[in-house]
Coordinates of N, CA and C in Angstrom, one line a residue:
X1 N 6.3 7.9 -14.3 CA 4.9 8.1 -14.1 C 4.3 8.5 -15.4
X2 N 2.5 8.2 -15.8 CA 2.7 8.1 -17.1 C 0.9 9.4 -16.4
X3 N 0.6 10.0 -17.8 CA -0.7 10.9 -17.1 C -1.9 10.3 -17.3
X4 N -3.2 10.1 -16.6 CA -3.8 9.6 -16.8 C -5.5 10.2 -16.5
X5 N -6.1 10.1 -17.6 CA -7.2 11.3 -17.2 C -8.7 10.6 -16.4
X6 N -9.0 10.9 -15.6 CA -10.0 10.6 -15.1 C -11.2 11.2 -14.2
X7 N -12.3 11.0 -14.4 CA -13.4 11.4 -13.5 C -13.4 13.3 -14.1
X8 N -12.9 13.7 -15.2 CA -12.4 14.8 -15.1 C -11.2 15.6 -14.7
X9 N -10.2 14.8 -14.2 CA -9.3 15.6 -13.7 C -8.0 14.1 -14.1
X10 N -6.5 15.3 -13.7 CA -5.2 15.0 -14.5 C -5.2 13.9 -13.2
X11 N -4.5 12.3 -13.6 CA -3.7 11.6 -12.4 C -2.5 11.2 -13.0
X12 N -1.4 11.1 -12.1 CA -0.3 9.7 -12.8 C -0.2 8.4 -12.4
X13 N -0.6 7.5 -12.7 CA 0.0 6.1 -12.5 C 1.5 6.0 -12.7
X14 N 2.0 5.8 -11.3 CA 3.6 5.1 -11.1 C 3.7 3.6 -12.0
X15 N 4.8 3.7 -11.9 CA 5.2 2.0 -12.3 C 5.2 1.0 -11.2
X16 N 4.9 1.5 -10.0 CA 5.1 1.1 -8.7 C 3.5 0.6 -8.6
X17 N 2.8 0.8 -9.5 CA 1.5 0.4 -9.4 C 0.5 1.5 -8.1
X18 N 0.8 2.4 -7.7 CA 0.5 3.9 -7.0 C -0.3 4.4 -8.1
X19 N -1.2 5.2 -7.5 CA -2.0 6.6 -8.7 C -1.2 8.1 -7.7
X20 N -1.1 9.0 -7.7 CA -0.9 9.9 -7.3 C -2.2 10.7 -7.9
X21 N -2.8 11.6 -7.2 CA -3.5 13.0 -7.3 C -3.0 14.0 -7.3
X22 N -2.6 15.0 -8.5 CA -1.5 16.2 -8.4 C -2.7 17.2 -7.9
X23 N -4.1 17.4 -8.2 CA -5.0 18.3 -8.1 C -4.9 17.9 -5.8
X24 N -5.2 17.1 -5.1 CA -5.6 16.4 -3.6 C -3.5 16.3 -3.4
X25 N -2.6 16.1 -4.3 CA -1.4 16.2 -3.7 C -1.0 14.7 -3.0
X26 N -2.1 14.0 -3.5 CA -2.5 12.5 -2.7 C -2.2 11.7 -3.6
X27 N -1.4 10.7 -2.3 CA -0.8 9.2 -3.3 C -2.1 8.2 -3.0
X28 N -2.8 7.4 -3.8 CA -3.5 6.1 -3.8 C -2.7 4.7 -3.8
X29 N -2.9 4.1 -2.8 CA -2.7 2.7 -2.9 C -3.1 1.7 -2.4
X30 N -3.7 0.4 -3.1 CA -4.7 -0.4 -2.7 C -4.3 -1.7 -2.6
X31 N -4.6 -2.5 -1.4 CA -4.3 -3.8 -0.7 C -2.7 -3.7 -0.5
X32 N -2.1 -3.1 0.2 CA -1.2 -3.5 0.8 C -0.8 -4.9 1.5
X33 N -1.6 -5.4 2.0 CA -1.5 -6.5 2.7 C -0.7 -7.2 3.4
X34 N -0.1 -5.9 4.4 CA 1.3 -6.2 5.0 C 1.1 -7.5 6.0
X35 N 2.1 -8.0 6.7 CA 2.0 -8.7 7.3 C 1.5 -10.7 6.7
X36 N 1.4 -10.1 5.6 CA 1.0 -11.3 4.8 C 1.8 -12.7 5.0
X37 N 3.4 -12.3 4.8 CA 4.3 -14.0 5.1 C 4.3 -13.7 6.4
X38 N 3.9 -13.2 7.8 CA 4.0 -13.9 9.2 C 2.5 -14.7 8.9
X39 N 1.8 -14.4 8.8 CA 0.2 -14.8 8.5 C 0.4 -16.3 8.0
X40 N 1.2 -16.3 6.7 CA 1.1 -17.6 6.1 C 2.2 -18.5 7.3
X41 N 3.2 -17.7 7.9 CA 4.2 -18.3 8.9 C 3.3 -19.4 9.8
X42 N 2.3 -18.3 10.6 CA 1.5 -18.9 11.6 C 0.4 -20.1 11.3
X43 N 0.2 -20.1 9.9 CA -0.4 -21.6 9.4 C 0.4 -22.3 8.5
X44 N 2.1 -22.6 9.2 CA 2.9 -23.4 8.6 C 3.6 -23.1 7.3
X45 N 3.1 -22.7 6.3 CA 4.0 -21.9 5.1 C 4.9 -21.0 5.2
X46 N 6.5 -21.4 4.9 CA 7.3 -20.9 5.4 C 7.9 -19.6 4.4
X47 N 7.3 -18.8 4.1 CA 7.9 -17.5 3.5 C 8.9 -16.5 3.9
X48 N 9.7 -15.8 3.4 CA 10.5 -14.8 4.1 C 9.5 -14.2 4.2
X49 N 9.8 -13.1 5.9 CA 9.2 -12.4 6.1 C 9.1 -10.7 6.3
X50 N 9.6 -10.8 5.2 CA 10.1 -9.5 5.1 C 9.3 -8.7 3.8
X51 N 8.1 -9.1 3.7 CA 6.8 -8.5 2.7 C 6.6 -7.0 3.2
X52 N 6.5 -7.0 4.4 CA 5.7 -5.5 5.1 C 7.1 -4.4 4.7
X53 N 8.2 -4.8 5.0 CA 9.5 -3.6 4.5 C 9.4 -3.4 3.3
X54 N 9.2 -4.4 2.6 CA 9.5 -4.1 1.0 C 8.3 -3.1 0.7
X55 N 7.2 -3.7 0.7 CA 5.9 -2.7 0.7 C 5.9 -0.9 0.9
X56 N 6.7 -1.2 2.2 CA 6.4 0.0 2.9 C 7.7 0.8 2.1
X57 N 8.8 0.2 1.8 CA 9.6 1.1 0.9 C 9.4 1.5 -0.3
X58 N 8.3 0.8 -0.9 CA 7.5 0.9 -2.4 C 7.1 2.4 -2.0
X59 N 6.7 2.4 -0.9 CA 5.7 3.4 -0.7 C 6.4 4.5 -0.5
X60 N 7.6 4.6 0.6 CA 8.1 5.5 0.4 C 8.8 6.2 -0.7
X61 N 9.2 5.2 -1.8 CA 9.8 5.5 -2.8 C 8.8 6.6 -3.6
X62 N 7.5 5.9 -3.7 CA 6.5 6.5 -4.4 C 6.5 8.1 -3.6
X63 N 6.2 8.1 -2.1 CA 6.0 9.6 -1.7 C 7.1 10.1 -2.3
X64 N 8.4 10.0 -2.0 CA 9.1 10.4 -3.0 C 9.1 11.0 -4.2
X65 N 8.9 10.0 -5.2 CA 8.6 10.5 -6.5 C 7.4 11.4 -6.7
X66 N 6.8 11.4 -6.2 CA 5.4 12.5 -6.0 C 5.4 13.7 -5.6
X67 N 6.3 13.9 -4.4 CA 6.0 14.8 -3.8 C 4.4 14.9 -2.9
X68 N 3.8 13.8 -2.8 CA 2.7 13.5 -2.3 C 3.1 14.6 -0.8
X69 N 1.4 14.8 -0.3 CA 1.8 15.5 1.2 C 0.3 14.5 2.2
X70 N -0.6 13.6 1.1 CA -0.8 12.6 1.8 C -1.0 11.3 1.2
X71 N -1.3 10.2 1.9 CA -1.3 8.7 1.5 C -2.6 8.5 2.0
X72 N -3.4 8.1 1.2 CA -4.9 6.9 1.2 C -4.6 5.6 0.6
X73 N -5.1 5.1 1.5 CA -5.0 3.6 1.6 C -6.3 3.2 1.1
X74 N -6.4 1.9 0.5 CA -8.0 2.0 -0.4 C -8.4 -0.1 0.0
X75 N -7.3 -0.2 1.5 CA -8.4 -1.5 2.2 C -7.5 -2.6 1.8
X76 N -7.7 -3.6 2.6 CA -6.4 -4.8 3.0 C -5.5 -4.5 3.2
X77 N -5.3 -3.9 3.9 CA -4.1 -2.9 4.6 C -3.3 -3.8 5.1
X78 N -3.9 -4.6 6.3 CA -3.1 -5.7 6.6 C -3.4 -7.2 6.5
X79 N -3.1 -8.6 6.5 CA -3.3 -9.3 5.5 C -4.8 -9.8 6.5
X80 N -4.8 -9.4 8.4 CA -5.9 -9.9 8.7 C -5.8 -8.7 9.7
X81 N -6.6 -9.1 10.8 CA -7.1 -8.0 11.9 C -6.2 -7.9 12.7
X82 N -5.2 -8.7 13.1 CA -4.5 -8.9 13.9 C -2.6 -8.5 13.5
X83 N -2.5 -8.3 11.9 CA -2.1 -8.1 11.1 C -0.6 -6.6 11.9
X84 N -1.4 -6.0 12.2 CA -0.3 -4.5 12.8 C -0.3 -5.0 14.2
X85 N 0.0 -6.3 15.1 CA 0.5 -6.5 16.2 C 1.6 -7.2 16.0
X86 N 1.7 -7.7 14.9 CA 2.7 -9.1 14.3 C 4.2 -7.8 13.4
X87 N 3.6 -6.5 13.5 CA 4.5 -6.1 12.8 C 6.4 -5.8 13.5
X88 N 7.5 -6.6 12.9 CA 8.2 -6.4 13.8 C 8.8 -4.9 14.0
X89 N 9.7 -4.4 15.0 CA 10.4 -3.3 15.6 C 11.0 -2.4 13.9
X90 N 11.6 -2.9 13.4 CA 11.6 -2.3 12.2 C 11.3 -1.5 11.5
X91 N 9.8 -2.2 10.8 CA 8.9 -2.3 9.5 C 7.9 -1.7 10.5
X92 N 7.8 -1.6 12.4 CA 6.8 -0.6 12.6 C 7.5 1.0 12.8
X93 N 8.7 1.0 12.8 CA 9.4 1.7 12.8 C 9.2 3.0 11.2
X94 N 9.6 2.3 10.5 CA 9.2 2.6 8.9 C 7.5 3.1 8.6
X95 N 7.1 2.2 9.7 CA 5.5 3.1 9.1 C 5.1 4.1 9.6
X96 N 5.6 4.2 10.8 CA 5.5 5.5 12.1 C 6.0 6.4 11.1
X97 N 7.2 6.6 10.4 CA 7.9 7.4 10.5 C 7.2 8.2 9.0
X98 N 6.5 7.3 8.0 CA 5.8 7.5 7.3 C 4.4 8.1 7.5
X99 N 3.8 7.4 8.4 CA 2.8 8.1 9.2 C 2.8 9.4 9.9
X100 N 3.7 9.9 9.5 CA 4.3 11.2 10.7 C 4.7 12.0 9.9
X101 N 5.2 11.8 8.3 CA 5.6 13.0 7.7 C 4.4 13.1 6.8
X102 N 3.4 12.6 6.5 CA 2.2 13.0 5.6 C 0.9 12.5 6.7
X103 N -0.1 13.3 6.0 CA -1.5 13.1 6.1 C -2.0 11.6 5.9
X104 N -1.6 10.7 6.4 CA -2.1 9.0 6.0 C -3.6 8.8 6.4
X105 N -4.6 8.7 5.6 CA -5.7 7.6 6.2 C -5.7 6.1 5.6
X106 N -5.8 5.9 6.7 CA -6.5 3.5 6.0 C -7.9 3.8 5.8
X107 N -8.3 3.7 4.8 CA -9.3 2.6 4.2 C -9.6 1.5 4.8
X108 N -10.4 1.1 5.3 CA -10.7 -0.7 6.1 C -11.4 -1.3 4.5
X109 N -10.9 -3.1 4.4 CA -11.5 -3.3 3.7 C -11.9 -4.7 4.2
X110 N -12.1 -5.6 3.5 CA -12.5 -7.2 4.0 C -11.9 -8.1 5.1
X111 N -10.4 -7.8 4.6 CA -9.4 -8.2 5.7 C -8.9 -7.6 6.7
X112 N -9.5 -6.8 6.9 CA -8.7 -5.6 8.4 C -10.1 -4.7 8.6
X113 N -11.1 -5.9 8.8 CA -12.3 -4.6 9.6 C -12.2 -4.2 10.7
X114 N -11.3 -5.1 11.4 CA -11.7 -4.3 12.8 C -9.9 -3.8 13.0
X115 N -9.3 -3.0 12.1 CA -7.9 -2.4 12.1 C -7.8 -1.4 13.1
X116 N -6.3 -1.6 13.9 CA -5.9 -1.0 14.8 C -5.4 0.2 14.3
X117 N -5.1 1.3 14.7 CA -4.3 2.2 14.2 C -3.1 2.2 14.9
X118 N -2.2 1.6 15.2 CA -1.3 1.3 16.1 C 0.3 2.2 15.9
X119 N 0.4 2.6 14.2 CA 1.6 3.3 14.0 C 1.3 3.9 13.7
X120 N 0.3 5.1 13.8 CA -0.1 6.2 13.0 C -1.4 6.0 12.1
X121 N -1.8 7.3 11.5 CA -2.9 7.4 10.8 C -4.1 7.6 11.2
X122 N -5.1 7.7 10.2 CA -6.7 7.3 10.7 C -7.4 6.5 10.2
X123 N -8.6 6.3 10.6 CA -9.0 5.1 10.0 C -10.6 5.7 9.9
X124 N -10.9 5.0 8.5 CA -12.5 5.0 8.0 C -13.0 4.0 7.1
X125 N -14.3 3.9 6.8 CA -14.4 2.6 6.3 C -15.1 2.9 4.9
X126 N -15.1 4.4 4.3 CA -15.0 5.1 3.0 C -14.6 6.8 3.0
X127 N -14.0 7.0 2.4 CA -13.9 8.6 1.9 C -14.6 9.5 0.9
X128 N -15.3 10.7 0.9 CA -15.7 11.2 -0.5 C -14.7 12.2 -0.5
X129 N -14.0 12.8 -1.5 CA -13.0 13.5 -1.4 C -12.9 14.4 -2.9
X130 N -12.9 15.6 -3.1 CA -12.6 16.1 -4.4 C -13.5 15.4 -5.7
X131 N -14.8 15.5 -5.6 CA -15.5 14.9 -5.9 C -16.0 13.2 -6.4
X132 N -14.9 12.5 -5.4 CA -14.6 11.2 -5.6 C -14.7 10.3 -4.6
X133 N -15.5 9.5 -4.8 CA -15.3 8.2 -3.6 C -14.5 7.1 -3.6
X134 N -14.0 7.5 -2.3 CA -13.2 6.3 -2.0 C -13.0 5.3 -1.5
X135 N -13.4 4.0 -2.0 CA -13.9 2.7 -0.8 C -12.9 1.6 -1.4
X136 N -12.8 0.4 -0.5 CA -12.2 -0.7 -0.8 C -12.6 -1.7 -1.9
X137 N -14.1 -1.8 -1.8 CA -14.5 -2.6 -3.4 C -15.6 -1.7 -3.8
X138 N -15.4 -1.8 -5.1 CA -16.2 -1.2 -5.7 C -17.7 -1.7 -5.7
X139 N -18.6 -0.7 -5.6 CA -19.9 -1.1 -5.8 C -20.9 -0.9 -6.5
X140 N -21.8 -1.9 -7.3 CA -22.5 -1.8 -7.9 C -23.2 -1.3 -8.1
X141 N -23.4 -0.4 -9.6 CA -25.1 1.0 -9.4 C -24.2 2.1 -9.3
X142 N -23.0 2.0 -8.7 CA -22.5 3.0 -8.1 C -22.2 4.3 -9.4
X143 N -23.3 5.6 -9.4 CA -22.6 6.4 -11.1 C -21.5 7.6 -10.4
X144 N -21.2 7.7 -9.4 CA -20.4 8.9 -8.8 C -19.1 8.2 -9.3
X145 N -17.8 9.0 -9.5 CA -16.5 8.7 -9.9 C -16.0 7.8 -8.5
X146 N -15.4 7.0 -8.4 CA -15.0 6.2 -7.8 C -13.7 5.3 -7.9
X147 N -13.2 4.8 -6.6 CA -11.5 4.3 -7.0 C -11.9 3.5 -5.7
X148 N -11.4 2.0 -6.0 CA -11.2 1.3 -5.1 C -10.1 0.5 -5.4
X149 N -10.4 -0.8 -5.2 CA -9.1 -1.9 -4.6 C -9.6 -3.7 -4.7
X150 N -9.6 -4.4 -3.9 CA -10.0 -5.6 -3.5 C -9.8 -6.4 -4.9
X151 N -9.8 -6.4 -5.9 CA -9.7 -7.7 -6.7 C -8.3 -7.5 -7.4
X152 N -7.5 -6.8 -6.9 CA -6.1 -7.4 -7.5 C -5.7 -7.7 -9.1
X153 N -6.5 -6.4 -9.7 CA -6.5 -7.1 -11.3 C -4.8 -7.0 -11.9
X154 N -5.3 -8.0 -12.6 CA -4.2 -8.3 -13.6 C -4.3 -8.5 -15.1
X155 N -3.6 -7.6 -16.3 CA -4.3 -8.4 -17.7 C -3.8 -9.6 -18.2
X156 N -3.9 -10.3 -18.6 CA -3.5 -11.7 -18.9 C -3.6 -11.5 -20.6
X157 N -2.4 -11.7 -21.4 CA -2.5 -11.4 -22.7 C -1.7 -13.2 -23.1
X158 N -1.9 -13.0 -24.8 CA -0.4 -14.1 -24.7 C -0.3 -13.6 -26.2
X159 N 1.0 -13.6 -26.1 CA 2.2 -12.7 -27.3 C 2.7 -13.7 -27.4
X160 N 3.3 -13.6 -29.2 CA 3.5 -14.8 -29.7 C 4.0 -15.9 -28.7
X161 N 3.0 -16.6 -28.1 CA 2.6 -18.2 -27.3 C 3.7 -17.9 -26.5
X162 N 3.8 -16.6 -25.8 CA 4.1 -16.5 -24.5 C 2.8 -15.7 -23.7
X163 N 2.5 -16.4 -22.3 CA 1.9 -15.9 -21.6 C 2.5 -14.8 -20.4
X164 N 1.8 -13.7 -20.6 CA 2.0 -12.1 -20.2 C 1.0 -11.8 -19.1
X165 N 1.3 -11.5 -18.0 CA 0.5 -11.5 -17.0 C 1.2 -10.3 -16.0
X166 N 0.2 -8.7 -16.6 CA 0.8 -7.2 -15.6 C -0.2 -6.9 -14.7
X167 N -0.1 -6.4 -13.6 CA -0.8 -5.8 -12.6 C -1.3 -4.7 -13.5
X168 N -2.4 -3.9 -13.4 CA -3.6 -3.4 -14.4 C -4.2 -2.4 -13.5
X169 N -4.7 -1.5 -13.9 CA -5.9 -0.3 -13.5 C -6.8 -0.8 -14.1
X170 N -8.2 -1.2 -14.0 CA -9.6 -1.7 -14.3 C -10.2 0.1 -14.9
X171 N -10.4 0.4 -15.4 CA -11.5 1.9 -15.4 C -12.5 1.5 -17.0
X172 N -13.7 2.2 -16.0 CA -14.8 2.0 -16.8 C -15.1 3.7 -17.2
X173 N -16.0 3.4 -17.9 CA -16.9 4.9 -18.7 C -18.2 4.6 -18.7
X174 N -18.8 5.8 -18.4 CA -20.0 5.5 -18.0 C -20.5 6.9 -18.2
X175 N -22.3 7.1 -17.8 CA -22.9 8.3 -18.2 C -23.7 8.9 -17.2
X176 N -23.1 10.1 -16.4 CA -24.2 10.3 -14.7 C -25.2 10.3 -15.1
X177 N -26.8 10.7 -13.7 CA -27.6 10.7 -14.0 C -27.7 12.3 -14.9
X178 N -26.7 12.7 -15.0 CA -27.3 14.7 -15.4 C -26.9 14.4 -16.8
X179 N -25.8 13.8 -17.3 CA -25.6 13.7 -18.9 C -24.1 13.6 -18.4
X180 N -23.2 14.3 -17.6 CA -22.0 14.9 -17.5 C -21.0 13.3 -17.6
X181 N -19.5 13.2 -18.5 CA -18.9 12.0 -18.5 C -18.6 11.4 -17.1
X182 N -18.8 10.2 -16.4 CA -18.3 9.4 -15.3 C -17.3 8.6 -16.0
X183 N -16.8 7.8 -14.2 CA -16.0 6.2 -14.7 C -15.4 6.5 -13.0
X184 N -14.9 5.2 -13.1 CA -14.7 4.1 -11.4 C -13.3 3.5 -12.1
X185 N -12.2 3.3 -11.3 CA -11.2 2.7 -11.7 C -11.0 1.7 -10.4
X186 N -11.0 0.4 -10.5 CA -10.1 -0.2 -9.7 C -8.4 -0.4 -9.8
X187 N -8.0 -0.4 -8.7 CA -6.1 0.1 -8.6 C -5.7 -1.6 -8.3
X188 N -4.5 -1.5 -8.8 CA -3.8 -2.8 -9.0 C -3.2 -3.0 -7.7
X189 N -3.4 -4.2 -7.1 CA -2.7 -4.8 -5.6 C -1.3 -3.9 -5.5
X190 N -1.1 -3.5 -4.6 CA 0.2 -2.6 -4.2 C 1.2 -3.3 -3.6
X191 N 0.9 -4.4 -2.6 CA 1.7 -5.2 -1.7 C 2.9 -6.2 -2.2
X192 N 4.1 -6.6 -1.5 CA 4.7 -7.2 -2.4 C 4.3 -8.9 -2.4
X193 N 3.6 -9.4 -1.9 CA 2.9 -10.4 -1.9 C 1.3 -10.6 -1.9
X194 N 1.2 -10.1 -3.1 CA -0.1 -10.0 -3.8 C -0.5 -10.2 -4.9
X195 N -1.4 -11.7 -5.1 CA -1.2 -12.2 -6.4 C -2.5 -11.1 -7.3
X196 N -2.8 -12.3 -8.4 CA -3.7 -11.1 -9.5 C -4.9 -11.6 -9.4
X197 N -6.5 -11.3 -10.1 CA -7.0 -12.0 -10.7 C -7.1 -11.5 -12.2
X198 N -7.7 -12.3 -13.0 CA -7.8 -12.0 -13.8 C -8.5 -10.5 -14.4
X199 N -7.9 -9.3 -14.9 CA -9.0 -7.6 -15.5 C -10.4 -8.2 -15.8
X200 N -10.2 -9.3 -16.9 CA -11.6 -9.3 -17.7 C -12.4 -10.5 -16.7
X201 N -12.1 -10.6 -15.5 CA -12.8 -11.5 -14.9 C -14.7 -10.9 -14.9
X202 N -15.8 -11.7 -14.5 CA -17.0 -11.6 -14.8 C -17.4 -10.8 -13.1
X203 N -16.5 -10.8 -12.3 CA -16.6 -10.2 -10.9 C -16.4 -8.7 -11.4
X204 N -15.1 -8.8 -12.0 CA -14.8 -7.6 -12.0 C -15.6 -6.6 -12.6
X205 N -16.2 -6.9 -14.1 CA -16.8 -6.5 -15.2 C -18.1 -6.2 -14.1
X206 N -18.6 -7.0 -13.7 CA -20.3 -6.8 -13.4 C -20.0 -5.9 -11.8
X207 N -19.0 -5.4 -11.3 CA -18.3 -4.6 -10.3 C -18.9 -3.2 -10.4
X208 N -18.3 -2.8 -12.0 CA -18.0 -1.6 -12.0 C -19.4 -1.1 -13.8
X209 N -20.3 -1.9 -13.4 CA -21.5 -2.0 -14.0 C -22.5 -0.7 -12.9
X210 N -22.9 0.4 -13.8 CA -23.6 0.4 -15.3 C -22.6 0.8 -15.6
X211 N -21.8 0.9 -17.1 CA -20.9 1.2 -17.5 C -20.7 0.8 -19.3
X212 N -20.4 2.2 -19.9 CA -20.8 2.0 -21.5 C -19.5 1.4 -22.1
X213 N -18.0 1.4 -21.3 CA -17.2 0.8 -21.8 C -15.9 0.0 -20.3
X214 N -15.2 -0.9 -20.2 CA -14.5 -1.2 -19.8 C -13.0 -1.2 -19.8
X215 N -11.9 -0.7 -19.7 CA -10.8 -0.9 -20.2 C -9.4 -1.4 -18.9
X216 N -8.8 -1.9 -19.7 CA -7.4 -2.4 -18.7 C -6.3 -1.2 -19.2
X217 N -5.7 -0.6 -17.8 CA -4.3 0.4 -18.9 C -3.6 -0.1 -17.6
X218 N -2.5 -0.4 -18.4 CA -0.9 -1.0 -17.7 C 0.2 0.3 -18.2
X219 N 0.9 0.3 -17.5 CA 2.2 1.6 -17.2 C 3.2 0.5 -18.2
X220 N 3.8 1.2 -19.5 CA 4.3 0.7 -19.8 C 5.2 1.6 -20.3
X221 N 6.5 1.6 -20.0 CA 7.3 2.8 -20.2 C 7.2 4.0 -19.9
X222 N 7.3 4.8 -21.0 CA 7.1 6.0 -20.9 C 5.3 6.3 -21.3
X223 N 4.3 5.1 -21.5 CA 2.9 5.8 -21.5 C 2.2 4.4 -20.8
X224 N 0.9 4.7 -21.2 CA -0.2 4.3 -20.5 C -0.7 3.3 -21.8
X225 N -0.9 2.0 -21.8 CA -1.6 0.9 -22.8 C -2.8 0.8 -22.5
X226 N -3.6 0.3 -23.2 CA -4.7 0.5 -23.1 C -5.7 -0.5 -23.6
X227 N -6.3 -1.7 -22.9 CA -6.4 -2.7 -23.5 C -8.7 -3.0 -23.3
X228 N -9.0 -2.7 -24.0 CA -10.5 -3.5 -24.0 C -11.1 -4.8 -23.4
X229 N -12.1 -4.3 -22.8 CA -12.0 -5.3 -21.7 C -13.4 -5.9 -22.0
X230 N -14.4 -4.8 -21.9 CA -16.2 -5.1 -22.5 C -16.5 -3.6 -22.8
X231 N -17.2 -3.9 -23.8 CA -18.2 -3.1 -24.5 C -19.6 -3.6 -24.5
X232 N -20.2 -2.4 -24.0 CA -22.1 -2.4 -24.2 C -22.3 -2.6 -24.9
X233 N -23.7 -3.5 -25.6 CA -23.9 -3.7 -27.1 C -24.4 -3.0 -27.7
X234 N -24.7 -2.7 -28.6 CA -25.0 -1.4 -29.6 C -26.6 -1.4 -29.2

C-alpha cells in the first residue's frame, strides 16, 4: 500500500487497486461487476465463470491487509440487475460471509439500479461521509471532495515502443467556493473482468471539471506515480 493524500486527509491505495480510509477504517472499491462471465454466458460468449470468486477474494485479501471494519462499494456492483440471483452457492457463500464480518454498503450505479441485497449489506444510491461524497460517477460542477467509479480508468503510456496500459486513480485539484484546497478522485475498476478506458479520455477530463489540474497516480511499488493528465490554461 502506498499513502496518498487527499481532500485533506491521509489514504492508501492497495496494489489490488482498493483505497482504504485509515481516518472512516473504510475499504473503497469501485465496479466490481460480479457476475460479469455468467452474463456474457447467457448471450453465448463462453468465459470461465469464475469472475465473482476471484473478485470477492481480492476483496477479502484487501480487508485483510487493512484491517478495514467497513467496505463501500462505489456502483456496478453486479454486471446487471439480475446479476446477485445468477450468483452460484459458493461465491454467495463468500459474500455473506464478508457481508457479516464488516459494515458493507453498495453503492448502486448504472448497472445494478434496481440491486437486490440478497447476501448481505445495504444499499443506497449516494453517501456523504467524513466530509466526502460518495457516488458511482462523478458529477459535474461538483466542488465538494468526492470519490466515485464508472469509467474504469486506465493510463495508456508507451515506453521505448512498448505499449503500457495500468488501471489508474483519475484525481483532480480544484478550488471550493470558500478558498479552502478541494479534488474528486475516480477509483480504478476493481473486478476481475473489467476492462479500461482510457485516464486522459475527454469524458473523463470534462467529469471531474471545474478543476485547476488533472492527474493519473498508479501504485507502483513501493510509491505512488504520478502522471499529468490536463492543466488549466494560464
Amino acid at each position: 500500500m502506498v499513502p496518498l493524500s487527499f481532500a485533506g486527509q491521509e489514504w492508501l491505495l492497495t496494489k489490488g487497486r482498493a483505497l482504504y480510509w485509515p481516518r472512516e477504517r473504510a475499504l473503497l472499491v469501485a465496479d466490481l461487476h460480479l457476475e460479469k462471465g455468467s452474463f456474457f454466458a447467457r448471450h453465448g460468449q463462453m468465459v470461465p465463470p469464475y469472475d465473482s470468486r476471484e473478485t470477492l477474494e481480492r476483496v477479502a485479501l484487501a480487508i485483510r491487509e487493512t484491517g478495514a471494519r467497513r467496505v463501500i462499494t462505489l456502483g456496478d456492483n453486479f454486471h446487471d440487475s439480475d446479476g446477485s440471483t445468477r450468483l452460484e452457492p459458493h461465491a454467495c457463500g463468500m459474500l455473506d460471509a464478508l457481508t457479516s464480518a464488516v459494515d458493507w454498503v453498495w453503492i448502486t450505479g448504472n448497472h445494478d439500479p434496481h440491486m437486490e441485497a440478497r447476501c448481505g449489506g445495504t444499499l443506497t444510491e449516494e453517501l456523504e461521509t467524513g466530509g466526502v461524497v460518495l457516488r458511482h460517477r462523478a458529477k459535474p460542477g461538483e466542488t465538494r471532495p468526492e470519490l466515485s467509479g464508472h469509467f474504469h480508468p486506465r493510463l495508456q503510456l508507451t515506453v521505448r515502443r512498448r505499449s503500457i496500459r495500468r488501471p489508474c486513480a483519475v484525481v483532480s485539484s480544484s478550488e471550493a467556493p470558500d478558498g479552502s484546497a478541494s479534488g474528486r478522485m475516480i477509483l480504478p475498476a476493481f473486478g476481475a473482468y473489467t476492462g479500461g478506458m482510457n485516464a486522459a479520455d475527454p469524458a473523463i477530463l470534462e467529469a471531474l471539471q471545474p478543476a485547476e489540474r488533472i492527474d493519473a497516480m498508479v501504485h507502483a511499488t513501493d510509491r505512488l506515480a504520478t502522471f499529468p493528465l490536463w492543466r488549466r490554461a494560464a
